[in-house]
Each structure stands twice: as C-alpha cells, then as structure tokens.
Coordinates of C-alpha atoms in Angstrom, one line a residue:
X1 CA 19.5 0.8 -21.9
X2 CA 15.6 1.0 -24.2
X3 CA 15.4 -1.4 -26.2
X4 CA 12.9 -0.1 -29.2
X5 CA 11.9 -1.0 -32.6
X6 CA 11.2 0.8 -35.8
X7 CA 10.2 -0.4 -39.4
X8 CA 12.5 2.9 -41.2
X9 CA 15.2 3.4 -43.7
X10 CA 18.6 3.2 -42.1
X11 CA 19.5 6.0 -44.8
X12 CA 17.5 8.0 -43.1
X13 CA 18.2 7.5 -39.9
X14 CA 18.4 10.6 -37.5
X15 CA 21.0 9.4 -35.2
X16 CA 24.0 9.4 -33.2
X17 CA 25.3 6.0 -34.5
X18 CA 24.3 3.7 -37.4
X19 CA 25.4 0.3 -37.4
X20 CA 25.3 -1.5 -40.3
X21 CA 26.9 -5.1 -41.9
X22 CA 29.6 -5.7 -44.0
X23 CA 30.5 -9.0 -45.2
X24 CA 33.7 -10.3 -46.7
X25 CA 35.3 -9.1 -49.7
X26 CA 33.4 -6.0 -49.3
X27 CA 30.7 -7.7 -50.1
X28 CA 27.1 -5.3 -49.3
X29 CA 23.9 -6.1 -48.3
X30 CA 21.1 -4.3 -49.5
X31 CA 20.8 -2.0 -46.4
X32 CA 24.7 -1.3 -46.6
X33 CA 23.8 -0.5 -50.6
X34 CA 21.4 1.5 -49.3
X35 CA 23.3 4.0 -47.3
X36 CA 26.4 3.3 -49.7
X37 CA 24.2 5.1 -52.5
X38 CA 23.0 8.1 -49.7
X39 CA 26.3 8.5 -48.9
X40 CA 27.4 9.2 -52.6
X41 CA 29.6 5.8 -52.6
X42 CA 31.6 6.4 -49.1
X43 CA 30.8 3.4 -47.6
X44 CA 32.4 1.8 -50.7
X45 CA 34.8 4.2 -51.0
X46 CA 36.7 3.1 -48.0
X47 CA 36.3 -1.0 -49.0
X48 CA 38.1 -0.5 -51.6
X49 CA 40.8 1.3 -49.0
X50 CA 40.7 -2.7 -47.5
X51 CA 40.4 -0.6 -44.1
X52 CA 37.9 -3.1 -43.0
X53 CA 38.0 -7.3 -44.5
X54 CA 34.4 -8.1 -43.1
X55 CA 35.2 -10.8 -40.8
X56 CA 32.5 -11.2 -38.4
X57 CA 32.9 -8.9 -35.5
X58 CA 35.3 -6.3 -36.9
X59 CA 34.4 -2.7 -36.8
X60 CA 35.0 0.4 -38.9
X61 CA 33.4 3.8 -37.1
X62 CA 32.9 6.6 -39.5
X63 CA 32.0 9.6 -39.3
X64 CA 30.3 12.6 -40.6
X65 CA 29.3 11.9 -44.4
X66 CA 28.1 13.3 -46.2
X67 CA 24.3 12.4 -47.3
X68 CA 23.3 11.0 -43.6
X69 CA 20.9 12.1 -40.9
X70 CA 23.7 9.3 -39.1
X71 CA 26.3 11.7 -37.1
X72 CA 28.2 8.5 -37.0
X73 CA 28.5 4.7 -38.7
X74 CA 29.5 2.3 -37.4
X75 CA 30.4 -0.9 -40.3
X76 CA 30.8 -4.2 -38.9
X77 CA 32.1 -7.5 -40.3
X78 CA 29.6 -10.4 -40.7
X79 CA 32.2 -12.2 -42.5
X80 CA 31.0 -15.2 -45.6
X81 CA 27.8 -15.3 -47.4
X82 CA 26.7 -17.6 -44.9
X83 CA 24.6 -17.1 -42.0
X84 CA 26.0 -17.1 -38.6
X85 CA 26.1 -19.6 -35.7
X86 CA 24.8 -18.1 -32.9
X87 CA 27.9 -17.7 -30.8
X88 CA 29.4 -16.0 -33.4
X89 CA 26.0 -13.9 -33.9
X90 CA 26.5 -13.2 -30.3
X91 CA 30.6 -12.0 -30.7
X92 CA 28.8 -9.6 -33.5
X93 CA 26.9 -8.1 -31.6
X94 CA 29.4 -7.9 -27.9
X95 CA 31.1 -5.8 -30.8
X96 CA 29.2 -3.4 -31.6
X97 CA 27.8 -2.5 -28.3
X98 CA 31.6 -2.4 -26.7
X99 CA 32.0 0.7 -30.0
X100 CA 28.6 2.1 -28.7
X101 CA 30.1 2.2 -24.9
X102 CA 33.3 3.6 -26.0
X103 CA 30.9 6.8 -28.1
X104 CA 29.4 9.8 -26.6
X105 CA 25.8 8.9 -28.5
X106 CA 23.2 9.0 -26.4
X107 CA 21.3 6.9 -29.2
X108 CA 22.0 4.2 -31.3
X109 CA 19.8 2.4 -34.4
X110 CA 20.9 -1.3 -35.4
X111 CA 20.3 -1.9 -39.2
X112 CA 21.6 -6.1 -39.1
X113 CA 18.2 -7.4 -41.2
X114 CA 20.8 -8.6 -43.4
X115 CA 23.1 -11.4 -41.5
X116 CA 21.0 -14.2 -41.2
X117 CA 22.0 -17.1 -38.1
X118 CA 21.9 -20.5 -38.1
X119 CA 19.0 -22.2 -37.3
X120 CA 16.8 -19.1 -36.4
X121 CA 13.8 -16.8 -37.9
X122 CA 14.9 -13.9 -39.1
X123 CA 12.9 -11.9 -36.9
X124 CA 12.1 -14.0 -33.5
X125 CA 15.0 -15.7 -32.9
X126 CA 17.7 -14.1 -34.4
X127 CA 16.3 -10.8 -33.2
X128 CA 15.9 -13.1 -29.7
X129 CA 19.8 -13.0 -28.7
X130 CA 21.1 -9.7 -29.8
X131 CA 18.7 -7.9 -27.7
X132 CA 19.6 -10.5 -24.3
X133 CA 23.5 -10.0 -25.7
X134 CA 23.1 -5.9 -25.5
X135 CA 21.4 -5.7 -22.3
X136 CA 22.9 -8.5 -20.4
X137 CA 26.6 -6.6 -21.2
X138 CA 24.9 -3.8 -19.7
X139 CA 25.5 -5.9 -15.5
X140 CA 27.6 -3.7 -14.1
X141 CA 27.7 -5.1 -10.1
X142 CA 29.5 -2.5 -7.9
X143 CA 27.4 -2.0 -5.0
X144 CA 30.2 -2.5 -2.6
X145 CA 32.9 -0.4 -4.4
X146 CA 33.8 2.9 -3.2
X147 CA 33.8 4.3 -6.7
X148 CA 31.3 3.9 -8.6
X149 CA 31.2 2.5 -12.7
X150 CA 30.7 6.1 -15.0
X151 CA 26.8 6.2 -16.0
X152 CA 27.0 5.0 -20.0
X153 CA 26.1 7.8 -22.6
X154 CA 24.1 5.6 -24.3
X155 CA 20.6 5.3 -23.1
X156 CA 19.0 4.1 -26.1
X157 CA 18.9 1.5 -29.1
X158 CA 17.0 1.3 -32.1
X159 CA 16.0 -1.7 -33.8
X160 CA 14.9 -1.9 -37.7
X161 CA 13.4 -4.6 -39.1
X162 CA 11.0 -4.9 -42.1
X163 CA 7.2 -3.9 -41.4
X164 CA 6.3 -7.7 -41.9
X165 CA 8.6 -9.0 -38.7
X166 CA 8.3 -5.9 -36.9
X167 CA 5.4 -7.7 -34.4
X168 CA 8.1 -10.9 -33.8
X169 CA 11.0 -7.9 -33.3
X170 CA 8.9 -6.7 -30.1
X171 CA 7.4 -9.7 -28.7
X172 CA 12.1 -10.6 -28.8
X173 CA 12.6 -7.6 -27.5
X174 CA 10.0 -8.2 -24.9
X175 CA 11.1 -11.5 -23.6
X176 CA 14.2 -11.2 -24.2
X177 CA 14.7 -7.8 -21.2
X178 CA 12.6 -9.5 -18.6
X179 CA 14.7 -12.2 -19.4
X180 CA 17.4 -10.2 -18.6
X181 CA 15.6 -8.6 -16.0
X182 CA 15.8 -12.2 -14.5
X183 CA 19.2 -12.5 -15.0
X184 CA 20.7 -9.5 -13.3
X185 CA 18.5 -10.6 -10.2
X186 CA 20.1 -13.5 -10.3
X187 CA 23.4 -12.6 -11.1
X188 CA 23.0 -9.2 -7.7
X189 CA 21.8 -12.7 -5.6
X190 CA 24.6 -14.4 -6.0
X191 CA 27.7 -12.1 -6.6
X192 CA 26.6 -10.9 -2.9
X193 CA 28.5 -11.8 -0.1
X194 CA 27.6 -14.7 1.8
X195 CA 28.1 -12.0 5.6
X196 CA 24.5 -10.3 4.3
X197 CA 23.2 -12.9 1.7
X198 CA 22.4 -15.9 4.3
X199 CA 18.7 -17.9 4.3
X200 CA 17.1 -15.2 6.4
X201 CA 17.6 -12.7 3.7
X202 CA 17.0 -14.8 0.5
X203 CA 13.1 -15.4 2.3
X204 CA 13.1 -10.9 3.1
X205 CA 13.9 -10.2 -0.8
X206 CA 10.9 -13.5 -1.4
X207 CA 8.3 -10.6 0.6
X208 CA 9.4 -7.9 -0.8
X209 CA 9.2 -9.5 -4.7
X210 CA 5.5 -10.5 -3.3
X211 CA 4.6 -7.2 -2.3
X212 CA 5.7 -5.8 -5.5
X213 CA 3.3 -8.0 -7.0
X214 CA -0.4 -9.1 -5.8
X215 CA -0.5 -12.2 -8.1
X216 CA 2.3 -13.8 -5.6
X217 CA 2.2 -16.1 -2.4
X218 CA 4.9 -15.8 -0.4
X219 CA 5.6 -18.1 2.6
X220 CA 8.6 -19.1 4.7
X221 CA 9.4 -22.4 6.6
X222 CA 11.1 -21.5 9.8
X223 CA 13.8 -24.3 11.6
X224 CA 10.8 -25.5 13.7
X225 CA 8.4 -25.7 10.4
X226 CA 11.5 -27.6 8.6
X227 CA 12.2 -30.0 11.5
X228 CA 8.1 -30.7 12.5
X229 CA 7.5 -31.8 9.2
X230 CA 10.2 -34.3 9.6
X231 CA 13.0 -32.9 7.2
X232 CA 15.8 -34.2 8.7
X233 CA 18.2 -34.1 6.0
X234 CA 16.9 -30.6 5.5
X235 CA 17.2 -29.5 9.2
X236 CA 20.8 -31.8 9.4
X237 CA 22.4 -29.5 7.2
X238 CA 21.9 -26.4 8.9
X239 CA 21.9 -27.2 12.0
X240 CA 26.2 -26.1 12.5
X241 CA 25.2 -22.6 11.5
X242 CA 24.2 -19.4 13.7
X243 CA 22.4 -18.3 10.5
X244 CA 19.0 -20.9 10.5
X245 CA 17.8 -22.4 7.3
X246 CA 14.9 -21.7 5.8
X247 CA 12.8 -23.1 2.5
X248 CA 10.7 -20.5 1.3
X249 CA 7.7 -21.2 -0.1
X250 CA 6.3 -18.5 -3.8
X251 CA 2.9 -19.4 -5.7
X252 CA 2.5 -17.7 -8.5
X253 CA -0.7 -18.7 -10.5
X254 CA -1.2 -16.7 -13.8
X255 CA -3.0 -19.6 -15.2
X256 CA -6.6 -21.8 -14.8
X257 CA -7.3 -22.5 -10.7
X258 CA -7.6 -26.3 -12.0
X259 CA -4.0 -26.4 -14.2
X260 CA -1.5 -28.3 -12.4
X261 CA 1.5 -26.0 -11.9
X262 CA 5.3 -26.5 -13.1
X263 CA 7.7 -26.6 -9.7
X264 CA 11.5 -25.2 -9.9
X265 CA 13.0 -26.5 -6.9
X266 CA 16.0 -24.4 -6.4
X267 CA 19.1 -25.5 -4.2
X268 CA 19.9 -22.4 -1.8
X269 CA 23.6 -22.9 0.1
X270 CA 24.2 -19.6 0.6
X271 CA 27.7 -21.1 2.0
X272 CA 29.5 -24.4 1.2
X273 CA 32.5 -24.5 3.6
X274 CA 31.9 -28.6 3.1
X275 CA 30.3 -28.6 6.9
X276 CA 32.7 -31.1 9.1
X277 CA 34.6 -33.0 6.1
X278 CA 35.9 -29.4 5.3
X279 CA 37.1 -27.9 1.5
X280 CA 40.0 -27.2 0.9
X281 CA 41.2 -23.0 1.6
X282 CA 41.7 -21.8 -1.2
X283 CA 39.0 -21.0 -3.7
X284 CA 36.2 -21.4 -1.5
X285 CA 35.3 -18.1 -1.0
X286 CA 33.4 -18.7 -4.5
X287 CA 30.6 -21.1 -2.1
X288 CA 28.9 -18.4 -2.1
X289 CA 27.7 -19.3 -5.4
X290 CA 26.3 -22.3 -4.2
X291 CA 23.5 -21.0 -3.9
X292 CA 22.5 -19.9 -7.7
X293 CA 20.4 -22.8 -8.3
X294 CA 17.9 -20.9 -6.2
X295 CA 19.1 -17.4 -7.5
X296 CA 18.5 -18.8 -11.5
X297 CA 14.6 -19.5 -9.7
X298 CA 14.1 -16.0 -8.5
X299 CA 15.6 -14.7 -11.8
X300 CA 13.1 -17.2 -13.5
X301 CA 10.1 -15.9 -11.6
X302 CA 11.1 -12.1 -12.0
X303 CA 11.3 -12.9 -15.9
X304 CA 7.5 -14.9 -15.8
X305 CA 6.1 -12.1 -13.0
X306 CA 7.5 -9.5 -15.5
X307 CA 5.5 -11.1 -18.5
X308 CA 2.6 -12.4 -16.7
X309 CA 2.6 -15.4 -18.3
X310 CA -0.5 -17.8 -18.3
X311 CA 0.7 -20.5 -15.9
X312 CA 0.8 -22.2 -12.8
X313 CA 4.3 -21.9 -11.5
X314 CA 5.4 -22.8 -7.3
X315 CA 8.8 -21.9 -6.8
X316 CA 10.8 -23.4 -3.6
X317 CA 14.4 -22.4 -2.0
X318 CA 15.7 -24.9 -0.3
X319 CA 17.9 -22.2 1.5
X320 CA 20.9 -23.5 4.9
X321 CA 24.2 -22.7 5.6
X322 CA 27.0 -25.5 5.7
X323 CA 29.1 -24.6 8.1
X324 CA 31.2 -26.7 10.9
X325 CA 30.6 -26.7 14.3
X326 CA 30.1 -28.6 17.5
X327 CA 26.1 -29.0 16.5
X328 CA 27.1 -29.5 13.3
X329 CA 26.5 -33.1 11.8
X330 CA 28.8 -36.1 11.5
X331 CA 30.2 -38.1 8.9
X332 CA 28.9 -41.3 10.2
X333 CA 25.4 -39.3 10.9
X334 CA 21.9 -41.2 9.8
X335 CA 19.2 -38.9 9.0
X336 CA 15.4 -39.5 8.7
X337 CA 13.8 -37.9 5.6
X338 CA 10.1 -36.3 4.8
X339 CA 9.4 -39.6 3.0
X340 CA 11.0 -41.8 5.6
X341 CA 13.5 -43.4 3.9
X342 CA 16.9 -43.1 6.0
X343 CA 20.4 -41.7 4.4
X344 CA 23.9 -42.5 5.6
X345 CA 25.2 -38.4 5.7
X346 CA 29.0 -40.0 4.9
X347 CA 30.4 -36.6 3.9
X348 CA 28.8 -33.6 5.3
X349 CA 30.3 -31.6 1.4
X350 CA 27.5 -33.2 -0.4
X351 CA 24.4 -31.6 1.3
X352 CA 23.4 -29.8 -1.4
X353 CA 21.4 -33.1 -2.3
X354 CA 19.9 -33.0 1.5
X355 CA 18.3 -29.8 1.3
X356 CA 17.0 -31.0 -2.4
X357 CA 15.7 -34.3 -1.1
X358 CA 12.8 -33.5 1.3
X359 CA 12.0 -30.0 -0.8
X360 CA 11.2 -32.5 -3.4
X361 CA 9.1 -34.5 -0.8
X362 CA 7.4 -31.1 0.0
X363 CA 6.2 -30.5 -3.7
X364 CA 4.0 -33.7 -4.0
X365 CA 1.7 -31.1 -2.5
X366 CA 1.6 -29.1 -5.2
X367 CA 0.4 -32.4 -7.6
X368 CA 2.1 -30.9 -10.0
X369 CA 2.5 -31.5 -13.6
X370 CA 6.3 -31.2 -13.9
X371 CA 9.4 -30.2 -11.0
X372 CA 12.7 -29.1 -11.9
X373 CA 15.6 -28.9 -9.2
X374 CA 18.4 -26.8 -9.9
X375 CA 21.0 -27.3 -8.3
X376 CA 25.3 -26.0 -8.3
X377 CA 25.4 -30.0 -7.2
X378 CA 28.8 -31.9 -8.0
X379 CA 32.6 -31.2 -9.0
X380 CA 32.3 -33.8 -11.6
X381 CA 29.5 -31.6 -13.4
X382 CA 32.2 -29.4 -14.4
X383 CA 34.7 -32.7 -14.9
X384 CA 32.4 -34.0 -17.4
X385 CA 31.1 -30.7 -18.9
X386 CA 33.1 -28.2 -18.6
X387 CA 31.6 -24.4 -18.1
X388 CA 29.5 -24.2 -21.3
X389 CA 26.9 -26.9 -20.4
X390 CA 24.3 -27.7 -18.4
X391 CA 24.0 -30.9 -16.6
X392 CA 20.5 -32.5 -16.6
X393 CA 18.6 -36.2 -16.1
X394 CA 15.1 -37.4 -15.1
X395 CA 12.8 -39.3 -15.2
X396 CA 10.6 -39.0 -18.0
X397 CA 12.0 -37.9 -21.5
X398 CA 9.1 -35.9 -22.7
X399 CA 10.7 -33.4 -19.6
X400 CA 13.6 -33.4 -20.2
X401 CA 13.8 -33.1 -24.4
X402 CA 11.1 -30.5 -23.9
X403 CA 14.4 -29.1 -21.5
X404 CA 16.8 -29.5 -24.0
X405 CA 15.4 -28.1 -27.1
X406 CA 14.2 -24.9 -24.5
X407 CA 17.3 -24.8 -23.9
X408 CA 18.7 -25.3 -27.9
X409 CA 16.4 -22.3 -27.9
X410 CA 17.0 -20.1 -25.3
X411 CA 21.2 -20.8 -26.4
X412 CA 21.8 -21.9 -22.6
X413 CA 21.9 -25.2 -23.9
X414 CA 22.0 -28.8 -21.2
X415 CA 23.1 -32.0 -22.1
X416 CA 21.5 -35.6 -20.7
X417 CA 23.1 -37.7 -18.4
X418 CA 22.1 -41.5 -17.8
X419 CA 20.4 -42.3 -15.1
X420 CA 20.9 -46.2 -15.0
X421 CA 20.2 -48.3 -12.7
X422 CA 23.2 -49.6 -12.4
X423 CA 24.5 -46.6 -11.0
X424 CA 22.0 -47.0 -8.4
X425 CA 23.9 -49.6 -6.7
X426 CA 26.8 -47.1 -6.0
X427 CA 24.6 -45.9 -2.9
X428 CA 23.9 -49.0 -0.9
X429 CA 24.8 -48.4 2.8
X430 CA 24.4 -51.2 5.2
X431 CA 23.6 -48.8 8.0
X432 CA 20.8 -46.7 6.5
X433 CA 17.9 -46.6 3.1
X434 CA 21.5 -45.2 1.5
X435 CA 24.1 -42.8 1.3
X436 CA 24.7 -39.4 0.6
X437 CA 27.3 -40.3 -1.7
X438 CA 27.8 -42.8 -3.7
X439 CA 32.2 -43.1 -4.6
X440 CA 34.1 -41.4 -7.2
X441 CA 33.1 -42.3 -10.3
X442 CA 29.8 -40.5 -12.0
X443 CA 29.9 -38.5 -9.4
X444 CA 27.2 -36.1 -10.9
X445 CA 24.8 -39.4 -12.2
X446 CA 24.6 -40.5 -8.6
X447 CA 23.8 -37.6 -7.4
X448 CA 21.1 -37.5 -9.6
X449 CA 20.2 -41.3 -9.3
X450 CA 20.4 -40.2 -5.1
X451 CA 18.0 -37.0 -6.0
X452 CA 15.6 -39.0 -8.0
X453 CA 14.7 -41.6 -4.9
X454 CA 12.3 -38.9 -3.7
X455 CA 11.0 -37.7 -7.2
X456 CA 9.2 -41.1 -8.4
X457 CA 5.8 -39.3 -7.9
X458 CA 5.6 -36.7 -10.7
X459 CA 7.5 -36.4 -13.8
X460 CA 10.5 -34.7 -12.5
X461 CA 14.2 -33.6 -14.0
X462 CA 17.8 -32.1 -12.6
X463 CA 20.1 -29.6 -13.9
X464 CA 23.4 -29.4 -12.1
X465 CA 24.5 -26.1 -12.9
X466 CA 27.9 -26.5 -11.1
X467 CA 29.4 -25.3 -14.5
X468 CA 28.3 -22.4 -16.0
X469 CA 26.6 -20.8 -13.2
X470 CA 29.3 -18.4 -12.5
X471 CA 32.7 -17.9 -13.5
X472 CA 35.6 -19.4 -11.5
X473 CA 38.7 -16.3 -10.6
X474 CA 40.2 -14.2 -13.1
X475 CA 38.3 -10.3 -13.9
X476 CA 35.7 -11.8 -15.5
X477 CA 34.8 -13.6 -12.2
X478 CA 30.7 -13.4 -10.9
X479 CA 27.5 -15.1 -11.3
X480 CA 26.2 -15.8 -14.8
X481 CA 22.7 -15.6 -14.5
X482 CA 21.7 -19.3 -15.9
X483 CA 19.8 -21.1 -16.6
X484 CA 17.1 -17.8 -15.8
X485 CA 16.9 -18.2 -20.0
X486 CA 16.5 -22.0 -20.6
X487 CA 14.1 -21.9 -18.1
X488 CA 11.8 -19.2 -18.7
X489 CA 12.2 -20.4 -22.8
X490 CA 10.6 -23.8 -20.7
X491 CA 8.2 -21.4 -19.4
X492 CA 7.1 -19.7 -22.7
X493 CA 6.9 -22.6 -24.3
X494 CA 4.1 -24.1 -22.4
X495 CA 2.1 -21.2 -22.3
X496 CA 2.3 -21.0 -25.8
X497 CA 3.8 -17.1 -25.5

C-alpha cells in the first residue's frame, strides 16, 4: 500500500472513497461540515435518521453523494468531543481499514485532521500511529498456503493535512513505513517453521541483507569460532542439535567514525524443546518463536537501513537450537563462560540466558555507548505483565528511562522491574560461580540478574518480550513484530531524526 500526503480540500477530492469523521450527537468537525455543505446537506440528513451514533470506530458507507467528486463517503465515528487515547485511535483506523479492504476502490482519501489524540501532536504523533496501523494491517503470511490471499484492490491511501503540518505528516509516514517494513520482516522470520528457520538460515538472511546494503558489514561465527572464543555457555546450548549454533554480527556505520555504537543483542533460539529438561508437548510448536528477540533486531536494523539513520549500530544475534540428544547438556553440567565465570546448568530449559551471557561479553569489544538485549526469556514475565507490556531491566537509569519514553511514544510500551541485590542471592550455587536459575520466585528478575553479571562494562538494558513477541493460539496466532517500534523510536531519538 502506498501512502501519500496532500494538502487539499476534502470536498474537492476525486477518489474512490473519502473518509471523514463524525462525532457523537451528530457533531460535525470543520472537514465534515465542508463536505456536508458541498453535498447539499446529505451527511446531516443521514445523521438525522440515526443511522450512525458516532461512537469511535463505527462506520457508515454512503454512495454517490451529489456535489462531490468522491464515489463513496465513509463516515467514521470519532466519539465524544474529547481526545482519543492511542488504543481507541488505532481501533478507529483499523475499523476504517477493514471497510476499505472490502471495497473495490483502488484508492482512498483520509480526512481525519479534526480527530485529536491524547498526548499526540496533531501532525507527526497522530499520523505516525495511523500510518503504522494501516501498514501493519496489510501484513499477510501465506507462504505455505496452497491458496494465496486474493490481492486487495486498495493500492493507495492519501492522508489530507493542512499546509502548516504537511512536512511533519510526511516525516511521520516515512518513519512509519520503515517501522512497518521492519515489523513485517520480524513477523516473517518468527512465523517461519523451525525446519527451515534454523541458525544457518538466519546467517544466510544476514548475508543477503549485507549484499543489499553496502554500508552493512556481516560476519558469521560458526560453532568452532564460538568454542575457540571460550563461549562455553553459548556452545553448550547448541551441542545437542544437528543444527550448529551461529553468532551473527551485523555492523552498520551511519554515524561518525569516532561515535561509539549502540549494540542490540537478540536471543535467537530457533526452536526450544527445553533440551533434557524437556518442555510439555502441548503448545511446543510455538517454541519456534523463541528466536523473536533476534528477529526483532533484524527488523529494527531493516528500519534503520531504510531510514539511513546517522548512528553506528552493531547487531549481535545469538542463534542456536535447543534439542535433547546423547550429546546434549545435562542438568548439573558446569560450563565456563567467555567472561571466565562458571555456571552450573540446573535447568537446560533456561538456555536463552546462556547464549546471551557470552554474547554480552563479546559486545565489550565494540566499546558501546549502550547495549540492549532482547529476548523471549521467561514465562514468568507473561505471568507478571501479560501480553501487552514488555519487561525492562537495566543497570543505568538514564538508558532505562530512554527506553520507557520510546515505548510510550511508539505505543509499544515497557515496564521496569527491579534488579535489587537481594535477588542476586537466588543464583548462588555450591559448585560454580552461579546457577542458571534462581528458583520459582521472581523468575523474570533473577534472569535479568544473571545477565547483569555479564554486562558490567557498559550501560545495559534487558527486554523480556516473552509476552509481547507473538500471539498464542487461535486464528490470530503469529509473531507481532514487537518491539521493533520501541527500538526504532529509541534510535530515532538518539539520531535526532
């Protein structure tokens, strides 16, 4: 779908479908009044009949109104005379998109300037959410369906904005388009079956991305290099699988040579059986989504490349498959990490932190200004925060605050959890420097505490996306593309874009 921005009068637009807002109690804003006047009161007449109450997201389609060049007018309810919240605004836009998909028109014009959104400016903030909602709503994953989804007639949507705000709306569309591209890439990788999407496949994806973008350097460390570097924890996770582990390094230099890079670290467990600590069989198919941390880093990088942001960014993808076999790690095994610290593996299903801890140590060589790891790490995070909010921890309040703010601005929210010293004690082991689990209490926090022991050399934050990376079960099952909006917003803020 192509999104364009114009500054013209809604009543004079020639289009298949013109979309205008109508408030409750038949309240018309400036745009609706002008269209009503041009149509000789046709809209007022329809509203007097009570066919549309004006509640947010309600729609009414009108055909062939006199005095207008638009073939159809779609009225959409905008609620009471007050600003909408982000969620209601997104639902309104999704409702409009749902109607437009069912029509045969090739284009549509949205004249929604009169709708206000709480804590969003009238141009960039509001239209960024609108554009993201429209574009993300276009996503389809039918690669393995013998019968593909029919191509939609709607190819172009024009957003009407006043002249003073047109440049900001265009900037919003540009950013939203890049984020939507990144989210779609993340969702595609997450939704692929694990027999195809394994560590070597992700490495090939990285190489293809490097070929397509001259400013991107790609390096893939195989299992021998991982072992030679002393990454005993990382290596242990993959040793039970026929699919060898890979550490994928993508280096984008968009900033000044002397600028320290931001580093994103993604957990890429392409399938997680739990290993010898085997998971229950029910729902295990969804463990293909255990690589969504790595997928979200891929997606964020795609957005950064599309926008050519003036930042230096290093992406580290820690990819392995966690399988049971005669060569797999056992509960009770002790491994030595790249940092020299030893870990007693008490539960082989707590494997994500094992690939991440060595990758966090590897990140030190880039002398980063900040490191953010993203992982579907703990089921405890879903218990604590559900499926709407990402768990966030870190060792630097400024970094954590920047990520929380980026989440609010992107409507991709996170919530900070504590890393108090008392929780560290739960990781004590009688045989090694630490265990890889901390018992049944505060599982998300103790996982963060574990990682914090490998991130003391820089400002670091940890994002647990176990509840937000995919929708579980049902007709909407699939990867969400989160937290690509949050991460991209964080980098947009750092770039001043």
